[in-house]
Amino acid sequence: MRRVSIFGATGSIGQNTIDLIRRDAARYDVVALSGGHNVAQLARDARELRAEVAITAYEARLPELRAALAGSDVEAAAGTQALLEAASRPADWIMSAIVGAAGLAPGLRALEQGSTLALANKESLVCAGRLLMQTAKAHGARILPVDSEHSAVFQALVGERISEVERIIITASGGAFRDWPMERLQTATLAEASSHPNWDMGQRITIDSASMFNKALEVIETHEFFRVAPEQIEVLVHPQSLVHALVGFRDGALMSHLGAPDMRHAIGYALHWPDRRHLPVARLDLATVGQLEFRAPDSARYPALRLAQEVMARGGLSGAVFNAAKERALDHFIAGRIGFLDMATITEQVLASLEAQPDLIDAAMTLENVTRIDDLARQAADQAVLKKTG
Ligand code: NAD
Ligand code: MG
C-alpha cells in the first residue's frame, strides 16, 4: 500500500488526482486531504477514501467540517499549523496542488520528511526554487513536475543528460484572448478571462493563462527545476494544446511530448513514476487533428513574459515578489477594481519598487524571508491599486 496525501484536494488538480486514486483505491492508503471553503466536497472525499485527516485552510470552517465528518474515522483539522502537521505525517507521495504561495510551506514540510512531492503548485518554485530543490536534496526527497509542460520536458529527458540540452520550448495555448485585438484587452471582463479554450482548470490559473502570467511563471519554473539558463527557454504559441513541450539537444534533435489536454496525464505520470500505467485519457488521433499550428508569442500582447525575463536576470527573491504582486493584482482584477492589462502594470511597479531595496531582494532564501517579502509585495500591490483607483 502506498501512503498518499493531497494538498488542494478540492481543486481542479486535486479532483483529477482523486479520480486516478479512486480507480485503483486498493493500492493506496490516503493520509491527508486538504481543501479550503468547499468543506462538503472535502468531507465527502475524505470519507470515501478513508483519509486519516481532512484539513480546511480556514479555521472558521472547522465546525462545519467536524459536522460533515461526524460518525466517520476521519479527523477534522483547520488552519496553517494543521496543514503543516498533516504534511509532516509520513507519506510516500504527496500532491502539492494548493493554488498560490500558500503551497510553499506545506511543500517544504513534505520534502523535509523525505516524501516524493508531485508539484503542481508552480508558485512555490517561482517563489523559492532553490530552497525547494535544496530541501529535497538534503532530505533525500524527490520533486516530480505535474505542470503539463514540465512533465512533458521531464519525460523527454528520460535517459538523456541535461548537459546536452540546447533549449527547452514550452508551448502556450495563448489563452482566452489570443485572437482579440489589443485595444479590446483592457475591457476584458472577469467572465471572459475565466474561460479557457482547451483546458478545464481552476479560475486563477485560467485568468493567468489569458494574461500569459501562467506562462511567465512556467518559464521561471523551467529555469528553477531543470537548471537551464533563461536564454535556453523559449515559449511557443500552439493554439491546440496537444504538443506540451519540446526539448532541443545539441545535435539539433527535438524531442516532444504530445497528448490530449487532460491533466490526468501529467498527474498519472508523477503518480506511477518511474513506471507507466494505463491512464483513462483520450488517445490522440493525429490524422483527425490534421494540422498542428505554432507561432511566436506577441511580446506587446504579453508583458508578463518580459517580466519573467527580468525576474530571472535579477535573481534573489525577485521571483517571490513577482508571484505575490501577480497574485494580489489578480485578486483586484477578480474583485473588479482594476482592468485586465492593469495586472501587468501593477506587477511591474511592485517589482521596480522592491528590486530597488537590495537588503530585501538579496536576503538569504529562507521560508521566513520569502514570507516577509511576499507580504511586502502584496502590500505594495494594494497601495499601487489604491493610487490608481483613488
Ligand atoms: P483550484 O483553484 O481549482 O484549487 C486550489 C486548491 O487550493 C483548492 O483545494 C483550495 O481549497 C486550495 N486553496 C486555495 N487557497 C488556499 C490557501 N490559502 N491555503 C490552503 N489551501 C488553499 O486550483 P487548480 O487549478 O487545481 O491549481 C492548483 C495548482 O496547480 C496551482 O498552483 C496551479 O497553478 C497548478 N496547476 C493547475 C493546472 C490545472 O489544470 N488546473 C495545471 C497546471 C498547474
Ligand atoms: Mg502548464
Short mmCIF file of C-alpha atoms and ligand atoms in Angstrom, two decimals:
data_model
loop_
_atom_site.label_atom_id
_atom_site.label_comp_id
_atom_site.label_asym_id
_atom_site.label_seq_id
_atom_site.Cartn_x
_atom_site.Cartn_y
_atom_site.Cartn_z
CA MET A 1 0.00 0.00 0.00
CA ARG A 2 1.29 3.46 -0.87
CA ARG A 3 0.64 6.22 1.60
CA VAL A 4 -0.51 9.35 -0.27
CA SER A 5 -1.65 12.85 0.70
CA ILE A 6 -3.28 15.51 -1.46
CA PHE A 7 -2.98 19.18 -0.59
CA GLY A 8 -5.52 21.24 -2.51
CA ALA A 9 -7.69 18.11 -2.90
CA THR A 10 -10.89 20.05 -3.63
CA GLY A 11 -9.41 21.96 -6.58
CA SER A 12 -9.12 21.06 -10.23
CA ILE A 13 -5.77 19.23 -9.90
CA GLY A 14 -6.82 17.71 -6.58
CA GLN A 15 -10.03 16.28 -8.04
CA ASN A 16 -8.19 14.85 -11.04
CA THR A 17 -5.73 13.22 -8.64
CA ILE A 18 -8.58 11.76 -6.60
CA ASP A 19 -10.12 10.43 -9.80
CA LEU A 20 -6.96 8.41 -10.52
CA ILE A 21 -6.67 7.17 -6.94
CA ARG A 22 -10.33 6.23 -6.74
CA ARG A 23 -9.98 3.96 -9.80
CA ASP A 24 -7.32 1.95 -8.01
CA ALA A 25 -8.25 2.60 -4.37
CA ALA A 26 -6.94 -0.72 -3.04
CA ARG A 27 -3.36 0.31 -3.81
CA TYR A 28 -3.48 3.48 -1.73
CA ASP A 29 -3.67 4.44 1.87
CA VAL A 30 -4.85 8.06 1.96
CA VAL A 31 -3.22 10.03 4.76
CA ALA A 32 -4.32 13.67 4.40
CA LEU A 33 -6.69 15.61 2.15
CA SER A 34 -6.78 19.39 2.33
CA GLY A 35 -9.18 21.97 0.98
CA GLY A 36 -10.50 25.46 1.57
CA HIS A 37 -14.08 26.67 1.66
CA ASN A 38 -15.54 23.65 -0.10
CA VAL A 39 -15.90 21.67 3.10
CA ALA A 40 -18.72 19.42 1.89
CA GLN A 41 -16.62 18.14 -1.01
CA LEU A 42 -13.61 17.66 1.25
CA ALA A 43 -15.63 15.64 3.75
CA ARG A 44 -17.22 13.51 1.02
CA ASP A 45 -13.86 12.61 -0.50
CA ALA A 46 -12.22 12.04 2.89
CA ARG A 47 -14.99 9.64 3.89
CA GLU A 48 -14.94 7.77 0.61
CA LEU A 49 -11.14 7.42 0.55
CA ARG A 50 -10.97 6.78 4.32
CA ALA A 51 -8.39 9.51 4.86
CA GLU A 52 -6.69 9.78 8.25
CA VAL A 53 -7.24 13.53 8.39
CA ALA A 54 -9.09 16.24 6.43
CA ILE A 55 -7.91 19.82 6.80
CA THR A 56 -9.60 23.03 5.73
CA ALA A 57 -7.29 26.02 5.36
CA TYR A 58 -9.82 28.22 7.15
CA GLU A 59 -10.33 27.87 10.92
CA ALA A 60 -13.82 29.35 10.76
CA ARG A 61 -14.86 26.31 8.70
CA LEU A 62 -13.80 23.75 11.28
CA PRO A 63 -17.21 23.29 12.96
CA GLU A 64 -18.78 22.64 9.55
CA LEU A 65 -16.06 20.15 8.66
CA ARG A 66 -16.43 18.38 12.01
CA ALA A 67 -20.17 18.09 11.48
CA ALA A 68 -19.70 16.75 7.95
CA LEU A 69 -17.28 14.11 9.23
CA ALA A 70 -19.30 13.11 12.29
CA GLY A 71 -19.54 9.36 12.72
CA SER A 72 -16.55 8.65 10.45
CA ASP A 73 -12.98 7.79 11.45
CA VAL A 74 -11.59 10.86 9.68
CA GLU A 75 -10.02 13.53 11.91
CA ALA A 76 -11.05 17.12 11.19
CA ALA A 77 -8.50 19.93 11.39
CA ALA A 78 -8.12 23.53 10.24
CA GLY A 79 -5.61 26.30 9.69
CA THR A 80 -2.00 26.72 8.66
CA GLN A 81 -0.48 24.80 11.57
CA ALA A 82 -2.79 21.86 10.94
CA LEU A 83 -1.75 21.84 7.27
CA LEU A 84 1.89 21.71 8.29
CA GLU A 85 1.22 18.96 10.80
CA ALA A 86 -0.56 16.94 8.12
CA ALA A 87 2.32 17.50 5.68
CA SER A 88 4.64 16.07 8.34
CA ARG A 89 2.75 12.77 8.52
CA PRO A 90 4.78 10.08 6.80
CA ALA A 91 3.65 9.56 3.22
CA ASP A 92 5.32 8.08 0.14
CA TRP A 93 3.76 10.53 -2.29
CA ILE A 94 2.30 13.96 -1.70
CA MET A 95 0.41 16.03 -4.26
CA SER A 96 1.09 19.76 -3.89
CA ALA A 97 -1.97 21.33 -5.54
CA ILE A 98 -2.79 24.31 -3.37
CA VAL A 99 -3.02 27.42 -5.54
CA GLY A 100 -0.57 30.25 -4.86
CA ALA A 101 2.32 30.88 -2.49
CA ALA A 102 0.30 29.23 0.30
CA GLY A 103 1.53 25.91 -1.12
CA LEU A 104 5.18 26.62 -0.30
CA ALA A 105 5.30 25.85 3.44
CA PRO A 106 3.40 22.53 3.26
CA GLY A 107 5.54 21.53 0.25
CA LEU A 108 8.75 22.20 2.17
CA ARG A 109 7.42 20.24 5.14
CA ALA A 110 6.61 17.28 2.89
CA LEU A 111 10.14 17.32 1.46
CA GLU A 112 11.65 17.52 4.95
CA GLN A 113 10.20 14.13 5.75
CA GLY A 114 11.63 12.65 2.56
CA SER A 115 8.41 12.23 0.60
CA THR A 116 8.11 12.35 -3.15
CA LEU A 117 6.44 15.67 -3.90
CA ALA A 118 4.28 15.79 -7.02
CA LEU A 119 4.43 19.52 -7.71
CA ALA A 120 1.51 21.20 -9.42
CA ASN A 121 1.99 24.30 -7.26
CA LYS A 122 4.39 26.10 -9.61
CA GLU A 123 4.18 29.24 -7.46
CA SER A 124 6.37 27.62 -4.80
CA LEU A 125 9.15 27.02 -7.36
CA VAL A 126 8.84 30.61 -8.56
CA CYS A 127 8.99 31.99 -5.00
CA ALA A 128 11.66 29.73 -3.61
CA GLY A 129 13.00 27.36 -6.25
CA ARG A 130 16.46 26.97 -4.77
CA LEU A 131 15.10 26.44 -1.28
CA LEU A 132 12.78 23.67 -2.50
CA MET A 133 15.47 21.94 -4.54
CA GLN A 134 18.00 22.13 -1.70
CA THR A 135 15.47 20.88 0.85
CA ALA A 136 14.68 17.92 -1.39
CA LYS A 137 18.37 17.13 -1.77
CA ALA A 138 19.13 17.46 1.94
CA HIS A 139 16.37 15.01 2.87
CA GLY A 140 16.69 12.53 0.01
CA ALA A 141 13.27 13.58 -1.25
CA ARG A 142 12.21 13.90 -4.86
CA ILE A 143 10.18 16.51 -6.71
CA LEU A 144 8.23 15.35 -9.77
CA PRO A 145 6.72 18.03 -12.02
CA VAL A 146 2.96 17.98 -12.59
CA ASP A 147 2.58 21.09 -14.72
CA SER A 148 1.83 19.61 -18.16
CA GLU A 149 4.75 21.36 -19.90
CA HIS A 150 7.24 20.40 -17.22
CA SER A 151 6.03 16.83 -17.08
CA ALA A 152 6.48 16.77 -20.86
CA VAL A 153 10.06 18.08 -20.58
CA PHE A 154 10.78 15.61 -17.77
CA GLN A 155 9.55 12.76 -19.96
CA ALA A 156 11.56 13.96 -22.98
CA LEU A 157 14.66 13.92 -20.77
CA VAL A 158 14.37 10.27 -19.69
CA GLY A 159 17.73 8.67 -20.48
CA GLU A 160 19.24 12.00 -21.57
CA ARG A 161 21.81 14.28 -19.97
CA ILE A 162 20.76 17.84 -19.12
CA SER A 163 24.25 18.99 -20.16
CA GLU A 164 23.36 18.04 -23.74
CA VAL A 165 20.22 20.16 -23.81
CA GLU A 166 20.42 23.24 -26.00
CA ARG A 167 16.94 24.61 -25.39
CA ILE A 168 13.60 23.86 -23.82
CA ILE A 169 10.47 25.02 -25.59
CA ILE A 170 7.24 25.19 -23.63
CA THR A 171 4.02 25.74 -25.52
CA ALA A 172 1.18 28.10 -24.65
CA SER A 173 -2.35 28.00 -26.00
CA GLY A 174 -2.40 31.79 -25.94
CA GLY A 175 -5.38 31.71 -23.58
CA ALA A 176 -8.82 33.15 -23.99
CA PHE A 177 -7.73 36.36 -25.76
CA ARG A 178 -5.12 35.17 -28.23
CA ASP A 179 -7.16 36.39 -31.18
CA TRP A 180 -8.52 39.58 -29.63
CA PRO A 181 -7.38 42.97 -30.92
CA MET A 182 -5.08 44.69 -28.42
CA GLU A 183 -7.45 47.62 -27.81
CA ARG A 184 -10.13 45.28 -26.55
CA LEU A 185 -7.97 43.61 -23.89
CA GLN A 186 -8.26 46.32 -21.23
CA THR A 187 -12.03 45.97 -21.20
CA ALA A 188 -11.96 42.16 -20.96
CA THR A 189 -14.38 41.03 -18.26
CA LEU A 190 -13.85 38.52 -15.49
CA ALA A 191 -16.21 36.06 -17.18
CA GLU A 192 -14.36 36.37 -20.49
CA ALA A 193 -10.98 35.85 -18.82
CA SER A 194 -12.27 32.85 -16.85
CA SER A 195 -12.91 30.54 -19.78
CA HIS A 196 -10.05 28.65 -21.38
CA PRO A 197 -10.24 27.43 -24.99
CA ASN A 198 -8.69 23.97 -24.26
CA TRP A 199 -8.11 23.24 -20.59
CA ASP A 200 -10.59 22.93 -17.73
CA MET A 201 -8.72 24.41 -14.73
CA GLY A 202 -9.17 26.48 -11.57
CA GLN A 203 -10.28 30.09 -12.10
CA ARG A 204 -6.98 31.71 -11.10
CA ILE A 205 -4.75 29.74 -13.48
CA THR A 206 -7.34 30.20 -16.24
CA ILE A 207 -7.12 34.00 -15.94
CA ASP A 208 -3.33 33.71 -15.69
CA SER A 209 -3.41 31.81 -18.97
CA ALA A 210 -5.28 34.64 -20.69
CA SER A 211 -2.72 37.18 -19.45
CA MET A 212 0.23 34.78 -20.02
CA PHE A 213 1.22 35.23 -16.38
CA ASN A 214 0.83 31.47 -16.15
CA LYS A 215 3.41 31.01 -18.91
CA ALA A 216 5.67 33.59 -17.26
CA LEU A 217 5.55 31.54 -14.05
CA GLU A 218 6.25 28.40 -16.10
CA VAL A 219 9.33 29.91 -17.73
CA ILE A 220 10.72 30.63 -14.26
CA GLU A 221 9.60 27.15 -13.15
CA THR A 222 11.59 25.66 -16.05
CA HIS A 223 14.65 27.68 -15.07
CA GLU A 224 14.40 26.60 -11.42
CA PHE A 225 13.51 22.97 -11.95
CA PHE A 226 15.76 21.98 -14.85
CA ARG A 227 18.54 24.45 -14.01
CA VAL A 228 18.85 25.75 -17.59
CA ALA A 229 19.80 29.34 -18.39
CA PRO A 230 16.99 31.83 -19.15
CA GLU A 231 18.19 32.18 -22.75
CA GLN A 232 17.72 28.44 -23.27
CA ILE A 233 13.98 28.67 -22.56
CA GLU A 234 11.51 29.52 -25.32
CA VAL A 235 7.75 29.98 -25.41
CA LEU A 236 5.83 28.90 -28.49
CA VAL A 237 2.17 29.65 -29.04
CA HIS A 238 0.36 26.45 -30.02
CA PRO A 239 -3.41 27.04 -30.02
CA GLN A 240 -4.37 23.33 -29.93
CA SER A 241 -2.53 22.42 -26.68
CA LEU A 242 -1.55 18.98 -27.98
CA VAL A 243 2.23 19.39 -28.05
CA HIS A 244 3.07 20.30 -24.45
CA ALA A 245 6.80 20.93 -24.70
CA LEU A 246 9.88 20.18 -26.78
CA VAL A 247 13.48 19.62 -25.76
CA GLY A 248 16.22 20.55 -28.23
CA PHE A 249 19.55 18.73 -27.90
CA ARG A 250 23.00 19.78 -29.01
CA ASP A 251 22.76 17.67 -32.18
CA GLY A 252 19.67 19.61 -33.27
CA ALA A 253 17.20 16.85 -32.41
CA LEU A 254 13.89 17.98 -30.92
CA MET A 255 12.05 15.54 -28.65
CA SER A 256 8.46 16.39 -27.92
CA HIS A 257 5.57 15.11 -25.85
CA LEU A 258 2.06 15.07 -27.28
CA GLY A 259 -1.17 14.25 -25.57
CA ALA A 260 -4.76 15.30 -25.14
CA PRO A 261 -5.17 18.33 -22.86
CA ASP A 262 -6.05 16.31 -19.76
CA MET A 263 -4.12 16.89 -16.53
CA ARG A 264 -4.56 13.25 -15.53
CA HIS A 265 -1.72 12.58 -17.98
CA ALA A 266 0.87 14.55 -16.01
CA ILE A 267 -0.63 13.64 -12.63
CA GLY A 268 -0.66 9.95 -13.54
CA TYR A 269 2.92 10.06 -14.78
CA ALA A 270 4.02 11.54 -11.45
CA LEU A 271 1.85 9.06 -9.51
CA HIS A 272 3.24 5.96 -11.20
CA TRP A 273 6.77 7.18 -11.98
CA PRO A 274 9.10 5.58 -12.95
CA ASP A 275 6.54 3.13 -14.32
CA ARG A 276 3.86 3.90 -16.84
CA ARG A 277 0.40 2.53 -16.18
CA HIS A 278 -2.83 2.68 -18.11
CA LEU A 279 -4.43 6.12 -17.80
CA PRO A 280 -8.06 6.98 -18.61
CA VAL A 281 -7.15 9.79 -21.00
CA ALA A 282 -8.26 10.22 -24.61
CA ARG A 283 -5.84 8.87 -27.21
CA LEU A 284 -4.74 11.36 -29.83
CA ASP A 285 -5.71 10.64 -33.39
CA LEU A 286 -3.34 12.84 -35.37
CA ALA A 287 -4.99 12.02 -38.69
CA THR A 288 -8.17 13.57 -37.35
CA VAL A 289 -6.26 16.51 -35.87
CA GLY A 290 -4.72 17.01 -39.32
CA GLN A 291 -2.58 20.05 -38.58
CA LEU A 292 -0.62 21.44 -35.70
CA GLU A 293 -0.18 25.21 -35.58
CA PHE A 294 2.62 27.18 -33.99
CA ARG A 295 3.54 30.85 -33.81
CA ALA A 296 5.84 33.13 -31.86
CA PRO A 297 4.29 34.93 -28.89
CA ASP A 298 3.49 38.61 -29.44
CA SER A 299 5.56 40.44 -26.82
CA ALA A 300 3.38 43.57 -26.89
CA ARG A 301 0.35 41.48 -26.05
CA TYR A 302 2.06 39.61 -23.23
CA PRO A 303 4.19 41.88 -20.98
CA ALA A 304 4.25 39.08 -18.35
CA LEU A 305 6.80 37.17 -20.46
CA ARG A 306 9.17 40.14 -20.44
CA LEU A 307 8.74 40.48 -16.67
CA ALA A 308 9.73 36.81 -16.24
CA GLN A 309 12.99 37.52 -18.08
CA GLU A 310 13.67 40.45 -15.77
CA VAL A 311 12.96 38.35 -12.70
CA MET A 312 15.37 35.61 -13.80
CA ALA A 313 18.06 38.19 -14.59
CA ARG A 314 17.62 39.85 -11.18
CA GLY A 315 17.56 36.60 -9.19
CA GLY A 316 17.49 36.65 -5.38
CA LEU A 317 13.97 36.83 -4.01
CA SER A 318 12.53 38.68 -7.02
CA GLY A 319 10.53 35.57 -8.00
CA ALA A 320 8.67 35.80 -4.69
CA VAL A 321 7.93 39.48 -5.35
CA PHE A 322 6.75 38.77 -8.88
CA ASN A 323 4.44 35.97 -7.79
CA ALA A 324 2.97 37.83 -4.80
CA ALA A 325 2.38 41.03 -6.80
CA LYS A 326 0.74 39.00 -9.55
CA GLU A 327 -1.45 37.11 -7.06
CA ARG A 328 -2.61 40.35 -5.47
CA ALA A 329 -3.20 42.07 -8.82
CA LEU A 330 -5.27 39.05 -9.80
CA ASP A 331 -7.32 39.39 -6.57
CA HIS A 332 -8.01 43.02 -7.52
CA PHE A 333 -8.98 42.07 -11.08
CA ILE A 334 -11.33 39.38 -9.77
CA ALA A 335 -12.84 41.93 -7.36
CA GLY A 336 -13.47 44.27 -10.30
CA ARG A 337 -11.16 47.01 -9.05
CA ILE A 338 -8.69 47.01 -11.96
CA GLY A 339 -8.73 46.18 -15.66
CA PHE A 340 -7.17 43.16 -17.33
CA LEU A 341 -4.00 44.92 -18.53
CA ASP A 342 -3.52 46.66 -15.17
CA MET A 343 -2.43 43.34 -13.65
CA ALA A 344 0.87 43.56 -15.55
CA THR A 345 1.32 47.28 -14.85
CA ILE A 346 0.81 46.79 -11.10
CA THR A 347 3.14 43.78 -11.02
CA GLU A 348 5.82 45.73 -12.85
CA GLN A 349 5.51 48.66 -10.44
CA VAL A 350 5.82 46.41 -7.40
CA LEU A 351 8.85 44.66 -8.88
CA ALA A 352 10.55 48.00 -9.55
CA SER A 353 9.88 49.31 -6.05
CA LEU A 354 11.09 46.20 -4.20
CA GLU A 355 14.01 45.48 -6.51
CA ALA A 356 15.33 48.91 -5.52
CA GLN A 357 15.82 47.51 -1.99
CA PRO A 358 18.76 45.10 -2.20
CA ASP A 359 18.63 44.26 1.52
CA LEU A 360 15.24 42.65 0.84
CA ILE A 361 15.78 41.13 -2.59
CA ASP A 362 19.22 39.73 -1.83
CA ALA A 363 18.35 38.34 1.61
CA ALA A 364 19.01 34.62 2.11
CA MET A 365 16.35 32.36 0.63
CA THR A 366 14.68 31.11 3.81
CA LEU A 367 10.97 30.49 4.30
CA GLU A 368 10.93 33.42 6.73
CA ASN A 369 12.49 35.87 4.26
CA VAL A 370 10.33 34.65 1.39
CA THR A 371 7.21 35.07 3.54
CA ARG A 372 8.30 38.57 4.59
CA ILE A 373 8.94 39.77 1.05
CA ASP A 374 5.74 38.12 -0.15
CA ASP A 375 3.82 40.19 2.44
CA LEU A 376 5.60 43.40 1.42
CA ALA A 377 4.89 42.80 -2.26
CA ARG A 378 1.19 42.24 -1.53
CA GLN A 379 1.06 45.49 0.46
CA ALA A 380 2.84 47.34 -2.35
CA ALA A 381 0.35 45.94 -4.87
CA ASP A 382 -2.57 47.10 -2.70
CA GLN A 383 -1.04 50.57 -2.50
CA ALA A 384 -0.50 50.72 -6.25
CA VAL A 385 -4.12 49.74 -6.84
CA LEU A 386 -5.32 52.33 -4.32
CA LYS A 387 -3.28 55.02 -6.04
CA LYS A 388 -4.71 54.03 -9.38
CA THR A 389 -8.32 53.81 -8.34
CA GLY A 390 -8.19 56.77 -5.92
P1 NAD B 1 -8.08 25.40 -7.80
O1 NAD B 1 -8.38 26.82 -7.51
O2 NAD B 1 -9.02 24.59 -8.58
O3 NAD B 1 -7.81 24.64 -6.41
C1 NAD B 1 -6.97 25.18 -5.43
C2 NAD B 1 -6.93 24.32 -4.17
O4 NAD B 1 -6.14 25.03 -3.19
C3 NAD B 1 -8.30 24.10 -3.53
O5 NAD B 1 -8.32 22.84 -2.89
C4 NAD B 1 -8.37 25.22 -2.48
O6 NAD B 1 -9.23 24.91 -1.41
C5 NAD B 1 -6.94 25.27 -2.02
N1 NAD B 1 -6.54 26.58 -1.50
C6 NAD B 1 -6.78 27.79 -2.07
N2 NAD B 1 -6.22 28.78 -1.33
C7 NAD B 1 -5.61 28.17 -0.29
C8 NAD B 1 -4.85 28.64 0.82
N3 NAD B 1 -4.63 29.95 1.02
N4 NAD B 1 -4.36 27.74 1.71
C9 NAD B 1 -4.59 26.42 1.54
N5 NAD B 1 -5.30 25.91 0.51
C10 NAD B 1 -5.80 26.77 -0.39
O7 NAD B 1 -6.62 25.39 -8.46
P2 NAD B 1 -6.02 24.38 -9.54
O8 NAD B 1 -6.38 24.84 -10.89
O9 NAD B 1 -6.30 22.96 -9.13
O10 NAD B 1 -4.47 24.67 -9.37
C11 NAD B 1 -3.72 24.17 -8.27
C12 NAD B 1 -2.23 24.38 -8.55
O11 NAD B 1 -1.87 23.59 -9.68
C13 NAD B 1 -1.86 25.82 -8.91
O12 NAD B 1 -0.58 26.07 -8.43
C14 NAD B 1 -1.86 25.80 -10.42
O13 NAD B 1 -1.01 26.78 -10.97
C15 NAD B 1 -1.32 24.41 -10.69
N6 NAD B 1 -1.70 23.86 -11.99
C16 NAD B 1 -3.01 23.64 -12.28
C17 NAD B 1 -3.37 23.12 -13.51
C18 NAD B 1 -4.81 22.81 -13.83
O14 NAD B 1 -5.07 22.19 -14.86
N7 NAD B 1 -5.76 23.18 -13.02
C19 NAD B 1 -2.38 22.81 -14.46
C20 NAD B 1 -1.05 23.04 -14.12
C21 NAD B 1 -0.72 23.55 -12.89
MG MG B 2 1.13 24.41 -17.52
#
